[in-house]
Coordinates of C-alpha atoms and ligand atoms in Angstrom, one line a residue:
Chain A
M56 CA -50.7 20.2 35.2
R57 CA -48.7 20.4 38.4
I58 CA -48.4 24.1 38.6
T59 CA -52.0 24.8 37.6
T60 CA -53.3 22.5 40.3
I61 CA -51.1 24.1 42.8
T62 CA -52.1 27.7 42.0
T63 CA -55.7 26.9 42.8
T64 CA -54.9 26.2 46.5
G65 CA -54.2 28.8 49.2
M66 CA -51.0 30.8 49.4
T67 CA -49.5 29.2 52.5
M68 CA -50.5 25.8 51.4
I69 CA -48.6 26.4 48.1
T70 CA -45.4 27.2 49.9
T71 CA -45.4 24.1 52.1
L72 CA -46.6 21.9 49.2
L73 CA -44.0 23.4 46.9
D74 CA -41.4 22.9 49.5
D75 CA -42.4 19.3 50.0
F76 CA -42.6 18.0 46.4
L77 CA -39.7 20.2 45.2
I78 CA -37.5 18.9 48.0
R79 CA -38.5 15.4 47.1
A80 CA -37.8 16.0 43.4
A81 CA -34.5 17.6 44.2
L82 CA -33.5 14.8 46.5
A83 CA -34.5 12.2 43.9
G84 CA -32.3 14.0 41.3
V85 CA -29.3 14.3 43.6
G86 CA -29.7 10.7 44.9
L87 CA -29.8 9.3 41.4
S88 CA -26.7 11.2 40.3
L89 CA -24.8 9.6 43.2
A90 CA -25.1 6.3 41.3
T91 CA -25.1 7.6 37.7
G92 CA -21.9 9.6 38.2
P93 CA -19.6 6.7 38.9
L94 CA -21.6 4.1 36.9
G95 CA -21.9 6.5 34.0
S96 CA -18.1 6.9 34.0
F97 CA -17.8 3.1 33.6
V98 CA -20.4 3.2 30.8
V99 CA -18.2 5.8 29.0
W100 CA -14.9 4.0 29.7
R101 CA -16.2 0.7 28.5
R102 CA -18.2 2.1 25.6
M103 CA -21.4 0.6 27.0
A104 CA -23.8 3.4 25.8
Y105 CA -25.9 1.1 23.7
F106 CA -25.9 -1.4 26.4
G107 CA -27.4 1.2 28.7
D108 CA -30.1 2.0 26.1
A109 CA -31.1 -1.6 25.7
T110 CA -31.4 -2.1 29.4
A111 CA -33.4 1.1 29.9
H112 CA -35.7 0.4 27.0
A113 CA -36.4 -3.1 28.4
A114 CA -37.6 -1.4 31.5
I115 CA -40.8 -0.2 29.7
L116 CA -41.6 -3.8 29.2
G117 CA -41.1 -4.3 32.9
V118 CA -43.5 -1.5 33.6
A119 CA -46.2 -3.1 31.4
L120 CA -45.7 -6.5 33.0
A121 CA -45.8 -5.1 36.5
L122 CA -49.0 -3.2 35.9
A123 CA -50.6 -6.2 34.2
F124 CA -49.8 -8.5 37.1
D125 CA -50.4 -5.9 39.7
L126 CA -46.8 -6.0 41.0
P127 CA -44.7 -3.1 42.2
V128 CA -43.4 -1.2 39.2
T129 CA -39.8 -1.0 40.5
F130 CA -39.8 -4.8 40.9
G131 CA -41.0 -5.3 37.3
T132 CA -38.4 -2.9 35.9
L133 CA -35.6 -4.4 37.9
V134 CA -36.4 -7.9 36.9
V135 CA -36.8 -7.1 33.2
A136 CA -33.8 -4.7 33.1
L137 CA -31.7 -7.4 34.8
A138 CA -32.8 -10.0 32.3
M139 CA -31.9 -7.7 29.4
A140 CA -28.6 -6.7 30.9
V141 CA -27.6 -10.3 31.5
T142 CA -28.7 -11.4 28.0
V143 CA -26.6 -8.6 26.4
A144 CA -23.6 -9.3 28.6
T145 CA -23.8 -13.0 27.7
L146 CA -24.1 -12.4 24.0
A147 CA -21.2 -9.9 24.2
A148 CA -19.0 -12.5 26.0
R149 CA -19.9 -15.0 23.2
G150 CA -18.6 -12.6 20.6
W151 CA -21.8 -11.5 19.0
A152 CA -21.5 -8.4 16.8
M153 CA -22.6 -6.0 19.6
D154 CA -23.5 -3.0 17.4
T155 CA -26.2 -4.9 15.6
T156 CA -27.2 -7.1 18.5
L157 CA -27.8 -4.1 20.8
G158 CA -29.6 -2.2 18.1
V159 CA -32.0 -5.1 17.6
L160 CA -32.5 -5.7 21.3
A161 CA -32.8 -2.1 22.4
H162 CA -35.4 -1.2 19.9
S163 CA -37.3 -4.5 20.1
A164 CA -37.5 -4.1 23.9
L165 CA -38.9 -0.6 23.5
A166 CA -41.4 -1.7 20.8
F167 CA -42.6 -4.7 22.8
G168 CA -42.8 -2.6 25.9
L169 CA -45.0 0.0 24.2
V170 CA -47.2 -2.6 22.7
A171 CA -47.6 -4.3 26.0
V172 CA -48.4 -1.1 27.9
S173 CA -51.2 -0.4 25.5
F174 CA -53.0 -3.5 26.7
V175 CA -52.9 -2.4 30.3
P176 CA -55.9 -0.2 31.2
G177 CA -54.9 3.2 32.5
A178 CA -51.2 2.8 31.8
R179 CA -51.6 4.4 28.4
T180 CA -52.3 7.8 29.9
D181 CA -49.2 7.6 32.0
L182 CA -47.0 6.5 29.2
S183 CA -45.2 9.8 28.8
A184 CA -44.3 9.6 32.5
W185 CA -42.6 6.3 32.0
L186 CA -40.9 7.4 28.8
F187 CA -39.7 10.8 29.9
G188 CA -39.9 10.6 33.7
D189 CA -42.0 12.6 36.2
I190 CA -39.6 13.8 38.8
L191 CA -42.1 16.3 40.2
A192 CA -44.4 13.5 41.1
V193 CA -41.9 11.5 43.0
S194 CA -43.5 10.0 46.1
R195 CA -41.8 9.3 49.4
A196 CA -41.7 5.6 48.5
D197 CA -40.1 6.5 45.1
L198 CA -37.6 8.5 46.9
A199 CA -36.7 5.6 49.2
Y200 CA -36.2 3.4 46.1
V201 CA -34.0 6.0 44.5
W202 CA -31.8 6.4 47.5
G203 CA -31.8 2.7 48.3
G204 CA -30.9 1.8 44.7
A205 CA -28.2 4.5 44.6
A206 CA -26.7 3.2 47.9
V207 CA -26.6 -0.4 46.6
V208 CA -24.9 0.7 43.4
L209 CA -22.4 3.0 45.2
A210 CA -21.6 0.2 47.7
L211 CA -21.0 -2.3 44.8
L212 CA -18.8 0.1 42.9
A213 CA -16.8 1.1 46.0
W214 CA -16.3 -2.5 47.1
R215 CA -15.0 -3.5 43.7
W216 CA -13.5 -0.2 42.6
Q217 CA -9.9 -1.3 42.1
A218 CA -10.9 -4.5 40.4
L219 CA -13.4 -2.8 38.1
L220 CA -10.9 -0.2 37.1
T221 CA -8.2 -2.8 36.3
T222 CA -10.7 -4.9 34.3
T223 CA -11.8 -1.9 32.4
L224 CA -8.2 -1.0 31.6
N225 CA -7.3 -4.5 30.3
E226 CA -8.9 -7.8 31.0
D227 CA -5.7 -9.8 30.5
L228 CA -4.0 -7.6 33.1
A229 CA -6.8 -8.1 35.5
H230 CA -6.7 -11.8 35.0
A231 CA -2.9 -11.9 35.6
S232 CA -3.5 -10.1 38.8
G233 CA -5.8 -12.8 40.0
L234 CA -9.1 -11.1 39.3
D235 CA -12.0 -12.6 37.4
P236 CA -13.0 -10.1 34.6
A237 CA -16.3 -12.0 34.1
R238 CA -17.3 -11.3 37.7
E239 CA -16.5 -7.6 37.4
R240 CA -18.5 -7.3 34.3
L241 CA -21.4 -9.0 36.0
I242 CA -21.2 -6.4 38.8
L243 CA -21.5 -3.6 36.4
T244 CA -24.4 -5.4 34.7
V245 CA -26.3 -5.7 38.0
A246 CA -25.5 -2.1 38.9
L247 CA -26.9 -0.9 35.6
A248 CA -30.1 -2.8 36.0
V249 CA -30.6 -1.3 39.5
V250 CA -30.0 2.2 38.2
V251 CA -32.4 1.7 35.4
A252 CA -35.1 0.4 37.8
V253 CA -34.9 3.4 40.1
A254 CA -34.2 6.1 37.4
I255 CA -37.2 5.4 35.2
K256 CA -39.4 7.5 37.5
V257 CA -37.0 10.4 37.4
V258 CA -35.8 10.8 33.8
G259 CA -37.8 8.1 32.0
A260 CA -36.7 5.1 30.0
L261 CA -35.7 7.0 26.9
L262 CA -33.2 9.2 28.7
I263 CA -31.6 7.0 31.4
A264 CA -28.6 6.3 29.2
A265 CA -28.2 10.0 28.5
L266 CA -28.1 10.7 32.3
L267 CA -25.4 8.1 32.5
I268 CA -23.3 9.3 29.6
I269 CA -23.6 13.1 29.3
P270 CA -22.4 14.1 32.8
A271 CA -19.5 11.6 32.6
A272 CA -18.6 12.8 29.2
A273 CA -18.7 16.4 30.5
A274 CA -16.4 15.4 33.4
R275 CA -13.8 13.7 31.2
G276 CA -12.2 16.9 29.9
L277 CA -11.8 18.2 33.4
S278 CA -10.3 15.1 35.0
R279 CA -6.8 13.5 35.3
T280 CA -7.8 10.4 37.3
P281 CA -10.8 8.1 37.1
E282 CA -11.8 9.0 40.7
R283 CA -12.0 12.7 39.8
M284 CA -14.0 11.9 36.7
A285 CA -16.5 9.9 38.8
V286 CA -16.9 12.6 41.4
L287 CA -17.2 15.4 38.8
A288 CA -19.8 13.4 36.9
T289 CA -21.8 13.1 40.1
L290 CA -21.6 16.8 40.8
L291 CA -22.5 17.7 37.2
G292 CA -25.3 15.2 37.2
A293 CA -26.7 16.6 40.4
G294 CA -26.3 20.2 39.0
A295 CA -28.1 19.2 35.8
A296 CA -30.9 17.5 37.8
L297 CA -31.5 20.7 39.9
A298 CA -31.3 23.0 36.9
G299 CA -33.6 20.8 34.8
L300 CA -36.0 20.7 37.7
Q301 CA -36.0 24.4 37.9
L302 CA -36.7 24.8 34.2
S303 CA -39.5 22.2 34.4
L304 CA -41.1 24.1 37.3
W305 CA -40.7 27.4 35.7
Q306 CA -41.7 26.7 32.1
D307 CA -43.7 23.5 32.7
T308 CA -41.4 21.6 30.4
P309 CA -41.2 17.8 30.8
A310 CA -38.7 17.1 33.6
G311 CA -36.6 14.3 32.1
P312 CA -35.8 16.1 28.9
S313 CA -35.1 19.3 30.8
I314 CA -32.6 17.5 33.0
I315 CA -30.8 16.0 30.0
A316 CA -30.9 19.4 28.2
A317 CA -29.2 21.0 31.2
A318 CA -26.6 18.2 31.3
A319 CA -26.0 18.7 27.6
I320 CA -25.4 22.5 28.2
L321 CA -22.9 21.6 30.9
F322 CA -21.2 19.2 28.5
A323 CA -20.9 22.0 25.9
L324 CA -19.4 24.3 28.5
S325 CA -17.0 21.7 29.7
A326 CA -15.9 21.0 26.1
M327 CA -15.3 24.7 25.5
F328 CA -13.5 25.2 28.8
G329 CA -11.4 22.2 28.1
R330 CA -10.4 23.5 24.7
V331 CA -9.5 26.9 26.1
R332 CA -7.4 25.3 28.8
R333 CA -5.6 23.1 26.3
G334 CA -4.9 26.3 24.3
Chain B
M1432 CA 10.1 -38.6 34.5
S1433 CA 7.9 -35.7 33.7
G1434 CA 8.3 -35.9 30.0
L1435 CA 9.3 -32.2 30.0
P1436 CA 12.3 -30.8 28.2
G1437 CA 15.2 -31.0 30.5
G1438 CA 13.3 -33.3 32.8
R1439 CA 13.0 -30.7 35.5
G1440 CA 9.3 -31.1 35.7
M1441 CA 7.4 -30.0 38.7
S1442 CA 10.2 -28.0 40.4
G1443 CA 9.3 -25.2 37.9
L1444 CA 7.5 -22.0 38.9
I1445 CA 5.2 -22.6 36.0
T1446 CA 4.9 -25.7 33.8
A1447 CA 3.0 -26.6 30.7
E1448 CA 2.6 -30.3 30.0
H1449 CA 1.5 -31.3 26.5
L1450 CA -0.5 -28.2 26.2
S1451 CA -2.8 -27.7 23.2
V1452 CA -4.9 -24.7 22.6
R1453 CA -7.7 -24.2 20.1
L1454 CA -9.3 -20.8 19.3
E1455 CA -12.4 -20.6 17.3
G1456 CA -11.9 -24.2 16.1
Q1457 CA -8.4 -23.6 15.0
A1458 CA -5.4 -25.4 16.6
I1459 CA -3.1 -22.6 17.7
L1460 CA -0.8 -24.6 20.0
T1461 CA -0.1 -28.3 19.8
D1462 CA 1.6 -30.4 22.4
V1463 CA 3.7 -27.7 24.0
S1464 CA 5.7 -28.7 27.1
L1465 CA 7.9 -26.2 29.0
S1466 CA 8.9 -25.2 32.4
V1467 CA 10.4 -22.1 33.9
Q1468 CA 12.8 -22.4 36.8
P1469 CA 13.3 -19.8 39.6
G1470 CA 15.7 -17.1 38.5
E1471 CA 15.8 -18.2 34.9
I1472 CA 15.4 -16.0 31.8
V1473 CA 13.6 -17.8 29.0
T1474 CA 12.8 -16.2 25.7
I1475 CA 10.2 -17.5 23.2
L1476 CA 11.0 -16.7 19.6
G1477 CA 8.7 -17.2 16.6
P1478 CA 7.3 -15.5 13.6
N1479 CA 4.0 -13.5 13.8
G1480 CA 1.0 -15.6 14.4
S1481 CA 3.1 -18.5 15.7
G1482 CA 1.1 -18.6 19.0
K1483 CA 3.6 -16.8 21.3
S1484 CA 1.0 -14.5 22.9
T1485 CA -1.5 -17.3 23.1
L1486 CA 1.1 -19.5 24.9
L1487 CA 1.7 -16.8 27.5
R1488 CA -2.1 -16.1 27.9
S1489 CA -2.6 -19.8 28.3
L1490 CA 0.1 -20.0 31.0
L1491 CA -1.7 -17.2 32.8
G1492 CA -5.0 -19.0 32.7
I1493 CA -6.6 -16.5 30.4
V1494 CA -7.0 -18.9 27.5
P1495 CA -8.2 -22.4 28.5
A1496 CA -6.3 -25.5 27.4
A1497 CA -7.9 -27.8 24.9
S1498 CA -5.8 -30.6 26.2
G1499 CA -2.7 -31.0 28.4
R1500 CA -2.3 -28.8 31.5
V1501 CA -0.7 -25.8 33.0
T1502 CA 0.6 -25.9 36.6
R1503 CA 1.6 -22.9 38.6
R1504 CA 3.5 -23.2 41.8
A1505 CA 1.1 -22.4 44.7
G1506 CA 1.1 -18.8 45.6
L1507 CA 3.0 -17.8 42.6
V1508 CA 3.0 -14.0 42.0
I1509 CA 3.3 -13.1 38.3
G1510 CA 4.1 -9.7 36.9
Y1511 CA 2.6 -9.5 33.4
V1512 CA 3.2 -7.1 30.5
P1513 CA 0.7 -7.8 27.7
Q1514 CA 1.6 -7.3 24.1
R1515 CA -1.1 -4.7 23.5
L1516 CA -2.6 -2.4 26.1
A1517 CA -4.7 0.3 24.5
I1518 CA -5.9 2.8 27.1
D1519 CA -9.2 4.3 25.9
R1520 CA -8.9 8.0 25.6
T1521 CA -12.1 8.4 27.6
L1522 CA -10.4 6.9 30.7
P1523 CA -8.2 9.5 32.4
M1524 CA -5.2 7.7 34.0
T1525 CA -2.0 9.1 35.3
V1526 CA 1.0 6.9 35.5
R1527 CA 0.9 7.1 39.3
R1528 CA -2.7 6.0 39.4
F1529 CA -1.9 3.2 37.0
L1530 CA 0.8 1.8 39.2
S1531 CA -1.8 1.3 42.0
L1532 CA -4.0 -1.0 39.9
P1533 CA -5.2 -3.3 41.3
R1534 CA -3.1 -3.2 44.4
R1535 CA -2.5 0.2 45.9
V1536 CA 1.2 1.0 46.4
A1537 CA 2.8 3.7 48.5
D1538 CA 4.1 6.8 46.8
R1539 CA 7.6 5.9 47.8
D1540 CA 7.4 2.5 46.2
A1541 CA 5.8 3.9 43.1
A1542 CA 8.6 6.5 42.7
A1543 CA 11.3 3.9 43.3
A1544 CA 9.8 1.6 40.7
L1545 CA 9.7 4.4 38.1
A1546 CA 13.3 5.4 38.9
R1547 CA 14.3 1.7 38.7
V1548 CA 13.0 1.4 35.1
G1549 CA 14.5 4.8 34.1
V1550 CA 11.5 7.0 33.9
P1551 CA 11.3 8.9 37.2
E1552 CA 9.8 12.0 35.7
V1553 CA 6.5 10.5 34.3
A1554 CA 4.5 9.9 37.5
G1555 CA 2.1 12.8 36.9
R1556 CA 1.7 12.3 33.1
Q1557 CA -1.3 10.7 31.4
M1558 CA -0.7 7.1 30.3
A1559 CA -2.1 8.1 26.8
D1560 CA 0.6 10.8 26.4
L1561 CA 3.6 8.6 27.0
S1562 CA 6.0 7.6 24.2
G1563 CA 6.2 4.0 23.3
G1564 CA 9.4 3.4 25.2
Q1565 CA 8.1 5.2 28.3
F1566 CA 4.9 3.3 28.2
Q1567 CA 6.7 -0.1 28.1
R1568 CA 8.9 1.0 31.0
V1569 CA 5.8 2.0 33.0
L1570 CA 4.2 -1.4 32.3
L1571 CA 7.4 -3.0 33.6
A1572 CA 7.4 -0.8 36.7
R1573 CA 3.9 -1.9 37.5
A1574 CA 4.7 -5.5 37.0
L1575 CA 7.7 -5.2 39.3
L1576 CA 5.6 -3.5 42.1
A1577 CA 3.7 -6.7 42.6
R1578 CA 7.1 -8.2 43.8
P1579 CA 6.7 -11.1 41.4
Q1580 CA 8.6 -14.4 41.4
L1581 CA 8.0 -14.6 37.6
L1582 CA 7.8 -11.8 35.0
I1583 CA 5.8 -12.7 31.9
L1584 CA 6.6 -10.1 29.2
D1585 CA 5.0 -10.1 25.7
E1586 CA 7.2 -8.3 23.3
P1587 CA 8.2 -5.8 26.0
T1588 CA 10.6 -3.8 23.7
Q1589 CA 8.0 -2.9 21.0
G1590 CA 8.2 0.8 20.2
L1591 CA 11.8 1.0 21.4
D1592 CA 14.7 1.9 19.2
Q1593 CA 17.7 -0.4 19.1
P1594 CA 19.8 1.2 21.9
G1595 CA 16.6 1.4 23.9
E1596 CA 16.0 -2.3 23.3
A1597 CA 19.4 -3.3 24.4
A1598 CA 19.1 -1.1 27.5
F1599 CA 15.8 -2.7 28.3
Y1600 CA 17.2 -6.2 28.2
R1601 CA 20.1 -5.1 30.4
L1602 CA 17.5 -3.7 32.8
I1603 CA 15.7 -7.1 32.8
E1604 CA 19.0 -8.8 33.6
D1605 CA 19.8 -6.4 36.4
V1606 CA 16.4 -6.8 37.9
R1607 CA 16.9 -10.6 37.8
R1608 CA 20.2 -10.3 39.5
E1609 CA 18.8 -8.0 42.2
T1610 CA 15.6 -9.8 43.0
G1611 CA 16.1 -13.3 41.6
V1612 CA 12.9 -13.0 39.6
A1613 CA 12.4 -15.5 36.7
V1614 CA 11.5 -14.1 33.3
L1615 CA 9.5 -15.6 30.5
M1616 CA 9.4 -13.2 27.5
V1617 CA 8.6 -13.0 23.9
S1618 CA 10.9 -11.5 21.3
H1619 CA 11.3 -11.4 17.6
D1620 CA 15.0 -11.1 17.4
L1621 CA 17.3 -13.7 18.8
H1622 CA 20.4 -11.6 18.5
V1623 CA 19.1 -8.9 20.7
V1624 CA 18.1 -11.3 23.5
M1625 CA 21.1 -13.5 23.1
A1626 CA 23.0 -12.0 26.0
A1627 CA 20.0 -11.7 28.2
S1628 CA 18.5 -15.2 27.9
D1629 CA 19.5 -18.5 29.6
R1630 CA 17.3 -20.5 27.3
V1631 CA 15.4 -19.9 24.1
I1632 CA 12.4 -21.7 22.8
C1633 CA 11.4 -21.5 19.1
L1634 CA 7.7 -21.7 18.6
N1635 CA 5.6 -22.2 15.6
G1636 CA 2.4 -23.7 16.9
H1637 CA 4.6 -26.3 18.5
I1638 CA 8.1 -26.2 20.0
C1639 CA 10.5 -26.4 17.0
C1640 CA 13.7 -26.2 19.0
E1641 CA 15.0 -25.2 22.3
G1642 CA 18.3 -24.6 24.0
T1643 CA 20.9 -21.9 24.8
P1644 CA 20.8 -18.8 22.5
R1645 CA 24.0 -20.0 20.7
V1646 CA 22.7 -23.5 20.1
V1647 CA 19.4 -22.3 18.9
S1648 CA 20.8 -19.7 16.6
S1649 CA 22.4 -22.4 14.5
A1650 CA 19.7 -25.0 14.8
P1651 CA 18.3 -25.8 11.3
E1652 CA 14.7 -25.6 12.8
Y1653 CA 15.4 -22.0 13.9
R1654 CA 17.0 -21.1 10.6
A1655 CA 14.1 -22.6 8.7
L1656 CA 11.6 -20.8 10.9
F1657 CA 13.1 -17.4 10.2
G1658 CA 14.1 -18.2 6.6
L1659 CA 17.8 -17.7 7.2
G1660 CA 19.1 -20.5 5.1
T1661 CA 22.3 -22.3 6.2
Q1662 CA 24.7 -19.4 5.4
G1663 CA 27.3 -21.8 4.1
A1664 CA 30.0 -23.9 5.7
L1665 CA 30.8 -21.5 8.6
A1666 CA 27.3 -21.8 10.0
L1667 CA 27.4 -25.5 9.5
Y1668 CA 30.7 -25.8 11.2
Q1669 CA 29.4 -23.6 14.1
H1670 CA 26.4 -25.9 14.4
V1671 CA 28.5 -29.0 14.6
H1672 CA 30.9 -27.3 16.9
D1673 CA 28.1 -26.2 19.3
H1674 CA 26.7 -29.7 19.2
S1675 CA 29.9 -31.5 20.0
H1676 CA 31.5 -29.3 22.5
D1677 CA 28.8 -27.4 24.3
A1678 CA 26.7 -30.4 25.4
G1679 CA 26.7 -29.1 28.9
E1680 CA 25.4 -25.7 27.8
G1681 CA 21.8 -27.0 27.5
H1682 CA 20.0 -29.8 26.0
A1683 CA 20.1 -28.2 22.5
H1684 CA 17.4 -28.6 20.0
H1685 CA 15.4 -31.6 19.1
H1686 CA 16.1 -34.1 16.4
H1687 CA 17.4 -32.8 13.1
H1688 CA 15.0 -33.9 10.5
D1689 CA 15.3 -32.6 7.0
H1690 CA 11.7 -31.6 7.0
G1691 CA 10.0 -29.0 9.0
H1692 CA 7.0 -30.6 10.8
D1693 CA 7.9 -33.9 12.1
H1694 CA 9.8 -33.0 15.3
D1695 CA 9.9 -35.1 18.4
H1696 CA 8.9 -32.9 21.3
H1697 CA 10.6 -35.0 23.9
P1698 CA 14.2 -35.0 24.9
A1699 CA 16.2 -37.6 23.2
Ligands
ADP2927 N1 -8.8 -14.5 20.6 C1 -8.5 -15.2 19.5 N2 -9.5 -15.8 18.8 C2 -9.2 -16.4 17.6 N3 -7.9 -16.6 17.1 C3 -6.9 -16.0 17.8 C4 -7.1 -15.2 19.0 N4 -6.0 -14.7 19.4 C5 -5.1 -15.2 18.5 N5 -5.6 -15.9 17.6 C6 -4.9 -16.6 16.4 O1 -3.9 -17.4 17.0 C7 -2.8 -17.3 16.2 C8 -1.6 -17.0 17.1 O2 -1.7 -15.7 17.6 P1 -0.7 -15.1 18.6 O3 -0.7 -16.0 19.8 O4 -1.1 -13.6 18.9 O5 0.6 -15.1 17.8 P2 2.0 -14.3 18.1 O6 1.9 -13.6 19.4 O7 3.0 -15.3 18.0 O8 2.1 -13.3 17.0 C9 -3.0 -16.3 15.1 O9 -3.3 -17.0 13.9 C10 -4.2 -15.5 15.6 O10 -5.0 -15.1 14.5
MG2928 MG1 2.0 -11.8 20.1

């Protein structure tokens, strides 16, 4: 759809247009990975993969509600994602069986979201964009949200970095050092909701968790410290975003899945390289 | 009168008064009172599941008290070594990096701490690759780097062989002598900690007996707790002997009932 529309316009126009939306798309991908690299590392370390899924799936419900009440979509996704993230974190703290609880919540949120979206006129046609992302259609405002959200998440993580790492390592140890593990968990919860809210446009609700986990997992085998893993996850995530974008542009494949596919290839390469290095 | 064993009360670094802890509706600790003085080494003994770890975690404020209370001296810095610290394989962590959590420490201090605990060579290694003994020493090094007034060590010699265990307790004693740090630790085996402890507390959901290692080793409550029997006349003699001549050595154990669960938890 994008490329065909573009080829109908004049040659010079194409170049400038291409430049413009491509640069926006590239900037969105890179901006997002600034947040998903470090946050995704925490998701991997703390085994929060399902948690990420539940929060991201809830965002679809947020889209439906925002459209129905004529509110900004980012606001809707942020509120609903935050509500889901806090619910999950609270249940986890109360000792609920997380595997089952998250399975129920993640899929129910998605189902309710999809049902709700079908009631909103016009939204149905855009559904695949919310599910799989539409990075090539990122507007200037979207870009501002992505970078703003990434900056908030990065600032939160940088501010609490030492405390978050200690809590992740062992909550008793954190407590004995005068930290409050519950507070650190809440910070990760909020950061996750913010990332979901700004990432939905780029990779879509179904694949946000993948963007968090796959680059971090790929970085693991190449890292000896948590900081190096977070930085590498960021670089690999940005690389995957650019490569996926390229593929999407070139073969007109859906952008979100293309980005995740590129990340998965990087993961496979890292796993092979890591094995060779280990001998 | 604080009602605490020894009557030393609020001068302690950390004090529990009539502390009871319930977890998931179960009474884990009942009416535990204890106090750790500056520079003192106190060892908690008790069988598995007797609430030793829960007591330490409650003193640290991790587990809330159901009744009674815990008081820590204002500004008290505690170095803690938990019983279990499983580092997830997905988290890359060198020993050097671990020592800087949560407070960053200078390379020099980190190297000195590792040397002090006898593992100067492991700084660049992954935590997950250490042997059990190296791991415990690194945990102790990290605890010491906080410059604590109190070390709380939960079975710090797990994974060590017997000579390693003896060396570890000597190390604890040396550190105490050098820095004046107080130590509250958990152990299984009285005889290994004998030399290193000023005071021993036997725990089985409540405090069964308390005193110097020699006194406790012959207390019937202790022997019942560990299923040792009385070991005949010699032990009995030893017990009486301790009781009559070593009164100054510590306020011994509590009343000597014939049955196991009716102790008076207050000093006579
Ligand atoms: N978080 C918890 N929730 C419920 N029960 C617990 C918890 N931690 C420990 N317990 C129970 O408390 C009792 C004492 O455990 P613990 O303090 O670990 O004993 P010890 O360290 O002496 O082996 C055990 O019966 C254990 O099952
Ligand atoms: Mg224990």
